[in-house]
PDB file of C-alpha atoms and ligand atoms in Angstrom:
ATOM      1  CA  MET W 102     -21.526  -9.708  13.664  1.00 88.00           C
ATOM      2  CA  SER W 103     -19.297 -10.287  10.636  1.00 95.00           C
ATOM      3  CA  ILE W 104     -16.494  -7.836   9.897  1.00 95.00           C
ATOM      4  CA  GLU W 105     -18.246  -7.140   6.577  1.00 97.00           C
ATOM      5  CA  SER W 106     -21.438  -6.023   8.276  1.00 96.00           C
ATOM      6  CA  ILE W 107     -19.538  -3.966  10.887  1.00 97.00           C
ATOM      7  CA  LEU W 108     -17.785  -2.179   8.061  1.00 97.00           C
ATOM      8  CA  GLN W 109     -21.151  -1.511   6.305  1.00 96.00           C
ATOM      9  CA  GLN W 110     -22.707  -0.109   9.469  1.00 96.00           C
ATOM     10  CA  ARG W 111     -19.851   1.704  11.279  1.00 97.00           C
ATOM     11  CA  THR W 112     -19.668   5.495  11.225  1.00 98.00           C
ATOM     12  CA  SER W 113     -17.795   7.924  13.415  1.00 98.00           C
ATOM     13  CA  VAL W 114     -19.994   8.820  16.387  1.00 98.00           C
ATOM     14  CA  ARG W 115     -19.807  12.269  18.064  1.00 98.00           C
ATOM     15  CA  ALA W 116     -22.515  12.080  20.750  1.00 98.00           C
ATOM     16  CA  PHE W 117     -22.889   9.464  23.428  1.00 98.00           C
ATOM     17  CA  VAL W 118     -25.316   8.423  26.148  1.00 98.00           C
ATOM     18  CA  ASP W 119     -24.261   8.907  29.762  1.00 97.00           C
ATOM     19  CA  GLN W 120     -23.457   5.237  30.385  1.00 98.00           C
ATOM     20  CA  PRO W 121     -19.922   4.013  31.016  1.00 98.00           C
ATOM     21  CA  VAL W 122     -18.705   0.799  29.521  1.00 98.00           C
ATOM     22  CA  ALA W 123     -18.458  -1.961  32.178  1.00 98.00           C
ATOM     23  CA  ASP W 124     -14.961  -2.642  33.467  1.00 98.00           C
ATOM     24  CA  ASP W 125     -14.920  -6.279  32.335  1.00 98.00           C
ATOM     25  CA  THR W 126     -16.011  -5.243  28.803  1.00 98.00           C
ATOM     26  CA  LEU W 127     -13.225  -2.678  28.722  1.00 98.00           C
ATOM     27  CA  GLN W 128     -10.770  -5.373  29.766  1.00 98.00           C
ATOM     28  CA  LYS W 129     -12.023  -7.740  27.050  1.00 98.00           C
ATOM     29  CA  ILE W 130     -11.930  -5.180  24.270  1.00 98.00           C
ATOM     30  CA  PHE W 131      -8.414  -3.975  25.024  1.00 98.00           C
ATOM     31  CA  ALA W 132      -7.266  -7.589  25.479  1.00 98.00           C
ATOM     32  CA  SER W 133      -8.504  -8.402  21.962  1.00 98.00           C
ATOM     33  CA  ALA W 134      -6.803  -5.318  20.500  1.00 98.00           C
ATOM     34  CA  GLN W 135      -3.528  -6.611  21.939  1.00 98.00           C
ATOM     35  CA  LEU W 136      -3.688  -9.228  19.148  1.00 98.00           C
ATOM     36  CA  SER W 137      -3.047  -6.518  16.534  1.00 98.00           C
ATOM     37  CA  PRO W 138      -0.055  -7.122  14.276  1.00 98.00           C
ATOM     38  CA  SER W 139       2.906  -4.768  14.339  1.00 98.00           C
ATOM     39  CA  ASN W 140       6.207  -4.371  12.541  1.00 98.00           C
ATOM     40  CA  CYS W 141       8.595  -7.003  13.975  1.00 98.00           C
ATOM     41  CA  ASN W 142       5.958  -7.464  16.721  1.00 98.00           C
ATOM     42  CA  VAL W 143       7.386  -4.443  18.565  1.00 98.00           C
ATOM     43  CA  GLN W 144       3.800  -3.553  19.798  1.00 98.00           C
ATOM     44  CA  PRO W 145       4.673   0.107  20.244  1.00 98.00           C
ATOM     45  CA  TRP W 146       1.215   1.186  21.452  1.00 98.00           C
ATOM     46  CA  GLN W 147       0.832   2.504  24.957  1.00 98.00           C
ATOM     47  CA  ALA W 148      -2.871   3.124  25.165  1.00 98.00           C
ATOM     48  CA  CYS W 149      -4.032   5.511  27.921  1.00 98.00           C
ATOM     49  CA  VAL W 150      -7.705   5.131  28.696  1.00 98.00           C
ATOM     50  CA  VAL W 151      -9.269   7.993  30.618  1.00 98.00           C
ATOM     51  CA  SER W 152     -12.663   7.813  32.382  1.00 98.00           C
ATOM     52  CA  GLY W 153     -14.407   9.510  35.324  1.00 98.00           C
ATOM     53  CA  ALA W 154     -12.562  12.212  37.254  1.00 98.00           C
ATOM     54  CA  THR W 155      -9.307  11.872  35.267  1.00 98.00           C
ATOM     55  CA  LYS W 156     -11.153  12.344  32.006  1.00 98.00           C
ATOM     56  CA  ASP W 157     -13.034  15.366  33.392  1.00 98.00           C
ATOM     57  CA  LYS W 158      -9.833  16.981  34.666  1.00 98.00           C
ATOM     58  CA  LEU W 159      -8.186  16.462  31.322  1.00 98.00           C
ATOM     59  CA  LYS W 160     -11.197  17.833  29.471  1.00 98.00           C
ATOM     60  CA  GLN W 161     -11.077  20.963  31.600  1.00 98.00           C
ATOM     61  CA  ARG W 162      -7.341  21.432  31.050  1.00 98.00           C
ATOM     62  CA  LEU W 163      -7.629  20.881  27.275  1.00 98.00           C
ATOM     63  CA  ILE W 164     -10.430  23.423  26.987  1.00 97.00           C
ATOM     64  CA  GLU W 165      -8.467  25.945  29.118  1.00 97.00           C
ATOM     65  CA  THR W 166      -5.412  25.439  26.856  1.00 97.00           C
ATOM     66  CA  LEU W 167      -7.539  25.967  23.781  1.00 95.00           C
ATOM     67  CA  MET W 168      -9.239  29.058  25.208  1.00 94.00           C
ATOM     68  CA  SER W 169      -5.871  30.564  26.120  1.00 96.00           C
ATOM     69  CA  GLY W 170      -5.223  30.830  22.405  1.00 94.00           C
ATOM     70  CA  ALA W 171      -2.378  28.266  22.442  1.00 96.00           C
ATOM     71  CA  SER W 172      -1.297  27.002  19.041  1.00 95.00           C
ATOM     72  CA  PRO W 173      -1.321  23.254  18.417  1.00 96.00           C
ATOM     73  CA  ASN W 174       2.121  21.672  19.027  1.00 96.00           C
ATOM     74  CA  PRO W 175       1.722  18.029  18.109  1.00 97.00           C
ATOM     75  CA  ASP W 176       4.532  15.617  18.994  1.00 98.00           C
ATOM     76  CA  PHE W 177       4.506  14.213  15.474  1.00 97.00           C
ATOM     77  CA  ASN W 178       4.240  15.752  12.004  1.00 94.00           C
ATOM     78  CA  TRP W 179       0.483  16.199  12.167  1.00 92.00           C
ATOM     79  CA  LEU W 180      -0.498  19.620  10.873  1.00 80.00           C
ATOM     80  CA  PRO W 181      -1.806  18.493   7.492  1.00 73.00           C
ATOM     81  CA  GLN W 182      -2.140  20.959   4.690  1.00 92.00           C
ATOM     82  CA  TYR W 183      -4.083  18.745   2.357  1.00 96.00           C
ATOM     83  CA  GLN W 184      -3.825  19.410  -1.360  1.00 96.00           C
ATOM     84  CA  GLY W 185      -5.939  18.696  -4.456  1.00 97.00           C
ATOM     85  CA  ILE W 186      -8.315  15.800  -4.163  1.00 97.00           C
ATOM     86  CA  HIS W 187      -7.382  15.272  -0.512  1.00 97.00           C
ATOM     87  CA  ARG W 188      -8.429  18.823   0.241  1.00 96.00           C
ATOM     88  CA  GLU W 189     -11.698  18.269  -1.593  1.00 97.00           C
ATOM     89  CA  ARG W 190     -12.427  15.179   0.465  1.00 97.00           C
ATOM     90  CA  GLN W 191     -11.491  17.050   3.652  1.00 96.00           C
ATOM     91  CA  PHE W 192     -14.085  19.691   2.769  1.00 95.00           C
ATOM     92  CA  GLY W 193     -16.554  16.936   1.896  1.00 96.00           C
ATOM     93  CA  SER W 194     -16.261  15.354   5.369  1.00 97.00           C
ATOM     94  CA  ALA W 195     -16.529  18.746   7.103  1.00 95.00           C
ATOM     95  CA  ASN W 196     -19.635  19.580   5.035  1.00 95.00           C
ATOM     96  CA  ALA W 197     -21.234  16.242   5.929  1.00 96.00           C
ATOM     97  CA  LEU W 198     -20.692  17.005   9.588  1.00 97.00           C
ATOM     98  CA  TYR W 199     -21.884  20.629   9.514  1.00 96.00           C
ATOM     99  CA  SER W 200     -24.984  19.848   7.397  1.00 95.00           C
ATOM    100  CA  ALA W 201     -25.954  17.061   9.832  1.00 97.00           C
ATOM    101  CA  ILE W 202     -25.983  19.604  12.680  1.00 96.00           C
ATOM    102  CA  GLY W 203     -27.435  22.443  10.644  1.00 96.00           C
ATOM    103  CA  VAL W 204     -24.346  24.716  10.718  1.00 96.00           C
ATOM    104  CA  ALA W 205     -23.906  26.981   7.699  1.00 94.00           C
ATOM    105  CA  ARG W 206     -20.498  27.015   6.037  1.00 85.00           C
ATOM    106  CA  GLU W 207     -20.076  30.732   6.671  1.00 91.00           C
ATOM    107  CA  ASP W 208     -21.004  30.484  10.389  1.00 95.00           C
ATOM    108  CA  LYS W 209     -17.430  30.478  11.673  1.00 94.00           C
ATOM    109  CA  LYS W 210     -18.421  30.700  15.341  1.00 95.00           C
ATOM    110  CA  ALA W 211     -20.698  27.678  15.140  1.00 95.00           C
ATOM    111  CA  ARG W 212     -18.032  25.703  13.319  1.00 94.00           C
ATOM    112  CA  GLN W 213     -15.506  26.618  16.031  1.00 94.00           C
ATOM    113  CA  MET W 214     -17.932  25.454  18.713  1.00 94.00           C
ATOM    114  CA  ALA W 215     -18.422  22.111  16.867  1.00 95.00           C
ATOM    115  CA  MET W 216     -14.623  21.762  16.657  1.00 96.00           C
ATOM    116  CA  LEU W 217     -14.313  22.434  20.378  1.00 97.00           C
ATOM    117  CA  ARG W 218     -16.404  19.337  21.063  1.00 98.00           C
ATOM    118  CA  ASN W 219     -13.347  17.291  20.154  1.00 98.00           C
ATOM    119  CA  TRP W 220     -11.574  18.372  23.342  1.00 98.00           C
ATOM    120  CA  GLN W 221     -14.701  17.725  25.394  1.00 98.00           C
ATOM    121  CA  PHE W 222     -14.453  14.152  24.133  1.00 98.00           C
ATOM    122  CA  PHE W 223     -17.924  14.696  22.646  1.00 98.00           C
ATOM    123  CA  ASP W 224     -19.186  14.013  26.222  1.00 98.00           C
ATOM    124  CA  ALA W 225     -18.187  10.344  25.840  1.00 98.00           C
ATOM    125  CA  PRO W 226     -17.690   8.410  29.094  1.00 98.00           C
ATOM    126  CA  HIS W 227     -14.209   7.313  27.961  1.00 98.00           C
ATOM    127  CA  ALA W 228     -11.382   8.371  25.699  1.00 98.00           C
ATOM    128  CA  VAL W 229      -8.172   6.586  24.780  1.00 99.00           C
ATOM    129  CA  PHE W 230      -4.927   8.293  23.832  1.00 99.00           C
ATOM    130  CA  PHE W 231      -2.678   6.366  21.437  1.00 98.00           C
ATOM    131  CA  THR W 232       0.828   7.088  22.636  1.00 98.00           C
ATOM    132  CA  MET W 233       4.265   5.682  21.837  1.00 98.00           C
ATOM    133  CA  ASP W 234       7.926   6.522  22.243  1.00 98.00           C
ATOM    134  CA  LYS W 235       8.614   9.593  20.080  1.00 98.00           C
ATOM    135  CA  TYR W 236      11.639   8.138  18.348  1.00 98.00           C
ATOM    136  CA  LEU W 237       9.468   5.546  16.609  1.00 98.00           C
ATOM    137  CA  ASP W 238       7.960   8.213  14.399  1.00 96.00           C
ATOM    138  CA  ILE W 239       6.386   6.816  11.179  1.00 96.00           C
ATOM    139  CA  MET W 240       7.285   3.161  12.007  1.00 96.00           C
ATOM    140  CA  GLY W 241       5.230   3.356  15.162  1.00 98.00           C
ATOM    141  CA  ALA W 242       2.494   5.469  13.562  1.00 98.00           C
ATOM    142  CA  VAL W 243       1.681   2.644  11.135  1.00 98.00           C
ATOM    143  CA  ASP W 244       1.332   0.198  14.019  1.00 98.00           C
ATOM    144  CA  LEU W 245      -0.753   2.599  16.089  1.00 98.00           C
ATOM    145  CA  GLY W 246      -3.143   3.122  13.178  1.00 98.00           C
ATOM    146  CA  ILE W 247      -3.585  -0.659  12.811  1.00 98.00           C
ATOM    147  CA  TYR W 248      -4.064  -0.999  16.534  1.00 99.00           C
ATOM    148  CA  ALA W 249      -6.700   1.775  16.619  1.00 98.00           C
ATOM    149  CA  GLN W 250      -8.709   0.212  13.782  1.00 98.00           C
ATOM    150  CA  THR W 251      -8.586  -3.212  15.459  1.00 98.00           C
ATOM    151  CA  LEU W 252      -9.831  -1.622  18.653  1.00 98.00           C
ATOM    152  CA  SER W 253     -12.560   0.184  16.770  1.00 98.00           C
ATOM    153  CA  LEU W 254     -13.804  -3.032  15.089  1.00 98.00           C
ATOM    154  CA  VAL W 255     -13.771  -4.937  18.382  1.00 98.00           C
ATOM    155  CA  MET W 256     -15.680  -2.109  20.032  1.00 98.00           C
ATOM    156  CA  ALA W 257     -18.308  -2.289  17.274  1.00 98.00           C
ATOM    157  CA  GLU W 258     -18.795  -5.985  17.946  1.00 97.00           C
ATOM    158  CA  HIS W 259     -19.646  -5.025  21.542  1.00 98.00           C
ATOM    159  CA  GLY W 260     -22.085  -2.294  20.442  1.00 98.00           C
ATOM    160  CA  ILE W 261     -19.666   0.443  21.412  1.00 98.00           C
ATOM    161  CA  SER W 262     -19.139   3.382  19.072  1.00 98.00           C
ATOM    162  CA  ASN W 263     -16.242   5.778  18.705  1.00 98.00           C
ATOM    163  CA  CYS W 264     -14.643   8.710  16.952  1.00 98.00           C
ATOM    164  CA  MET W 265     -10.942   8.617  16.180  1.00 98.00           C
ATOM    165  CA  GLN W 266      -9.502  12.039  16.762  1.00 98.00           C
ATOM    166  CA  GLY W 267      -6.330  13.585  15.407  1.00 98.00           C
ATOM    167  CA  ALA W 268      -7.476  16.557  17.475  1.00 98.00           C
ATOM    168  CA  LEU W 269      -6.478  14.728  20.630  1.00 98.00           C
ATOM    169  CA  GLY W 270      -2.819  14.842  19.571  1.00 98.00           C
ATOM    170  CA  GLN W 271      -2.768  18.527  18.945  1.00 97.00           C
ATOM    171  CA  PHE W 272      -2.106  19.660  22.534  1.00 98.00           C
ATOM    172  CA  PRO W 273       0.036  16.874  24.024  1.00 98.00           C
ATOM    173  CA  ASP W 274       1.484  18.773  27.035  1.00 97.00           C
ATOM    174  CA  PRO W 275      -1.589  18.764  29.317  1.00 98.00           C
ATOM    175  CA  VAL W 276      -2.159  15.132  28.479  1.00 98.00           C
ATOM    176  CA  ARG W 277       1.443  14.194  29.403  1.00 98.00           C
ATOM    177  CA  GLU W 278       1.238  16.223  32.580  1.00 98.00           C
ATOM    178  CA  ILE W 279      -2.093  14.914  33.882  1.00 98.00           C
ATOM    179  CA  LEU W 280      -1.363  11.280  32.930  1.00 98.00           C
ATOM    180  CA  ASN W 281       2.160  11.654  34.305  1.00 98.00           C
ATOM    181  CA  LEU W 282       3.765  10.375  31.096  1.00 98.00           C
ATOM    182  CA  PRO W 283       7.536  10.710  30.559  1.00 98.00           C
ATOM    183  CA  ASP W 284       8.841  13.431  28.190  1.00 98.00           C
ATOM    184  CA  GLU W 285       9.932  10.837  25.624  1.00 98.00           C
ATOM    185  CA  ARG W 286       6.386   9.613  25.219  1.00 98.00           C
ATOM    186  CA  GLY W 287       4.549  11.109  22.261  1.00 98.00           C
ATOM    187  CA  ILE W 288       0.806  11.407  21.843  1.00 98.00           C
ATOM    188  CA  LEU W 289      -0.166  10.524  18.283  1.00 98.00           C
ATOM    189  CA  PHE W 290      -3.948  10.734  18.319  1.00 98.00           C
ATOM    190  CA  GLY W 291      -6.958   9.570  20.363  1.00 98.00           C
ATOM    191  CA  MET W 292     -10.454   8.291  20.305  1.00 98.00           C
ATOM    192  CA  SER W 293     -13.587   9.031  22.300  1.00 99.00           C
ATOM    193  CA  PHE W 294     -15.866   6.084  22.850  1.00 99.00           C
ATOM    194  CA  GLY W 295     -19.057   4.836  24.502  1.00 98.00           C
ATOM    195  CA  TYR W 296     -22.623   3.994  23.538  1.00 98.00           C
ATOM    196  CA  ALA W 297     -24.002   6.126  20.715  1.00 98.00           C
ATOM    197  CA  ASP W 298     -26.781   8.601  21.324  1.00 98.00           C
ATOM    198  CA  ASP W 299     -28.940   7.699  18.337  1.00 97.00           C
ATOM    199  CA  SER W 300     -31.142  10.731  18.851  1.00 98.00           C
ATOM    200  CA  ALA W 301     -28.321  13.233  18.302  1.00 98.00           C
ATOM    201  CA  ALA W 302     -28.301  14.939  14.887  1.00 97.00           C
ATOM    202  CA  VAL W 303     -24.486  14.890  14.733  1.00 98.00           C
ATOM    203  CA  ASN W 304     -24.610  11.109  14.541  1.00 98.00           C
ATOM    204  CA  ASN W 305     -26.473  11.376  11.257  1.00 97.00           C
ATOM    205  CA  THR W 306     -23.218  12.474   9.617  1.00 97.00           C
ATOM    206  CA  ARG W 307     -22.563  10.280   6.603  1.00 97.00           C
ATOM    207  CA  THR W 308     -19.476  10.351   4.421  1.00 98.00           C
ATOM    208  CA  ASP W 309     -18.959   8.795   1.001  1.00 96.00           C
ATOM    209  CA  ARG W 310     -16.090   6.850  -0.467  1.00 98.00           C
ATOM    210  CA  GLU W 311     -14.116   7.022  -3.685  1.00 98.00           C
ATOM    211  CA  LEU W 312     -14.919   4.563  -6.459  1.00 98.00           C
ATOM    212  CA  LEU W 313     -12.886   1.402  -6.165  1.00 98.00           C
ATOM    213  CA  GLU W 314     -11.162   1.897  -9.506  1.00 97.00           C
ATOM    214  CA  ASN W 315      -9.776   5.255  -8.316  1.00 97.00           C
ATOM    215  CA  SER W 316      -8.202   3.780  -5.264  1.00 98.00           C
ATOM    216  CA  VAL W 317      -7.209   0.247  -6.165  1.00 98.00           C
ATOM    217  CA  THR W 318      -5.212  -1.011  -9.197  1.00 98.00           C
ATOM    218  CA  PHE W 319      -5.124  -4.661  -9.923  1.00 98.00           C
ATOM    219  CA  PHE W 320      -1.929  -5.492 -11.867  1.00 98.00           C
TER     220      PHE W 320
HETATM  221  C1  FMN M 482      -6.737   9.088  12.151  1.00 77.78           C
HETATM  222  C2  FMN M 482      -8.068   9.747  12.234  1.00 77.78           C
HETATM  223  C3  FMN M 482      -8.197  10.991  12.787  1.00 77.78           C
HETATM  224  C4  FMN M 482      -9.476  11.607  12.869  1.00 77.78           C
HETATM  225  N1  FMN M 482      -9.603  12.815  13.537  1.00 77.78           N
HETATM  226  C5  FMN M 482     -10.825  13.318  13.716  1.00 77.78           C
HETATM  227  C6  FMN M 482     -10.987  14.448  14.584  1.00 77.78           C
HETATM  228  O1  FMN M 482     -10.065  15.008  15.120  1.00 77.78           O
HETATM  229  N2  FMN M 482     -12.258  14.896  14.802  1.00 77.78           N
HETATM  230  C7  FMN M 482     -13.353  14.302  14.223  1.00 77.78           C
HETATM  231  O2  FMN M 482     -14.462  14.783  14.506  1.00 77.78           O
HETATM  232  N3  FMN M 482     -13.198  13.230  13.410  1.00 77.78           N
HETATM  233  C8  FMN M 482     -11.994  12.739  13.196  1.00 77.78           C
HETATM  234  N4  FMN M 482     -11.841  11.577  12.440  1.00 77.78           N
HETATM  235  C9  FMN M 482     -13.024  10.929  11.848  1.00 77.78           C
HETATM  236  C10 FMN M 482     -13.058  11.148  10.310  1.00 77.78           C
HETATM  237  O3  FMN M 482     -13.491  12.448  10.051  1.00 77.78           O
HETATM  238  C11 FMN M 482     -14.007  10.092   9.731  1.00 77.78           C
HETATM  239  O4  FMN M 482     -13.484   8.810   9.926  1.00 77.78           O
HETATM  240  C12 FMN M 482     -14.189  10.312   8.213  1.00 77.78           C
HETATM  241  O5  FMN M 482     -14.797  11.541   7.956  1.00 77.78           O
HETATM  242  C13 FMN M 482     -15.029   9.161   7.614  1.00 77.78           C
HETATM  243  O6  FMN M 482     -16.294   9.123   8.250  1.00 77.78           O
HETATM  244  P1  FMN M 482     -16.800   7.823   8.989  1.00 77.78           P
HETATM  245  O7  FMN M 482     -15.782   7.448  10.028  1.00 77.78           O
HETATM  246  O8  FMN M 482     -18.139   8.251   9.637  1.00 77.78           O
HETATM  247  O9  FMN M 482     -16.965   6.758   7.951  1.00 77.78           O
HETATM  248  C14 FMN M 482     -10.595  10.955  12.323  1.00 77.78           C
HETATM  249  C15 FMN M 482     -10.436   9.700  11.721  1.00 77.78           C
HETATM  250  C16 FMN M 482      -9.220   9.107  11.661  1.00 77.78           C
HETATM  251  C17 FMN M 482      -9.092   7.730  11.041  1.00 77.78           C
END
């Protein structure tokens, strides 16, 4: 599949069938993502892939953390208060999601339940946490974003869908503990992935994009 057609077809997927990705496919995909470029070739990404019992344990701990009323404490500056047009687009994407699953805007409880699905990895068979040394801050964040998009495109070529999730960086402590990561390691964000459940309403979520002339200036 060409990159152009992958870009036309790809959407974030938030429901998956109960079928893990074969180990050799996982190896291939992550080996290809290693080819991502990075500033000075420092390759700051430390990708932590969770599956099976480890993923289930982490899911349980994340949900317990959330239910305890804990406030998010991301390792990096990721508590966005979007403004203006960015806020409008944020509402637009939330509305696209909630209308796909038939949740009314005023139904706070249903919206919270939909949000909770993030920390259940949307029942995906795998999730990956994009981690890096905390000191790298914005320099590393750029590289991790590029790495994640490379990974996402390679996954698409193998028929594997995903949802990138800032939500997975909001409660880093249980992740560090269960994956036995050192204190200096920060969790920036994550991604749930697997084979899409095409029958799930949530996967009908469609977002739009700004007109080219409002995003790109040719000088
Ligand atoms: C860095 C990043 C973080 C994201 N975090 C979340 C998230 O926490 N939960 C979620 O459901 N979607 C998340 N998304 C998915 C976006 O909502 C989605 O990409 C956007 O609405 C555009 O829709 P599309 O991917 O279907 O084209 C994230 C995407 C990116 C790139």
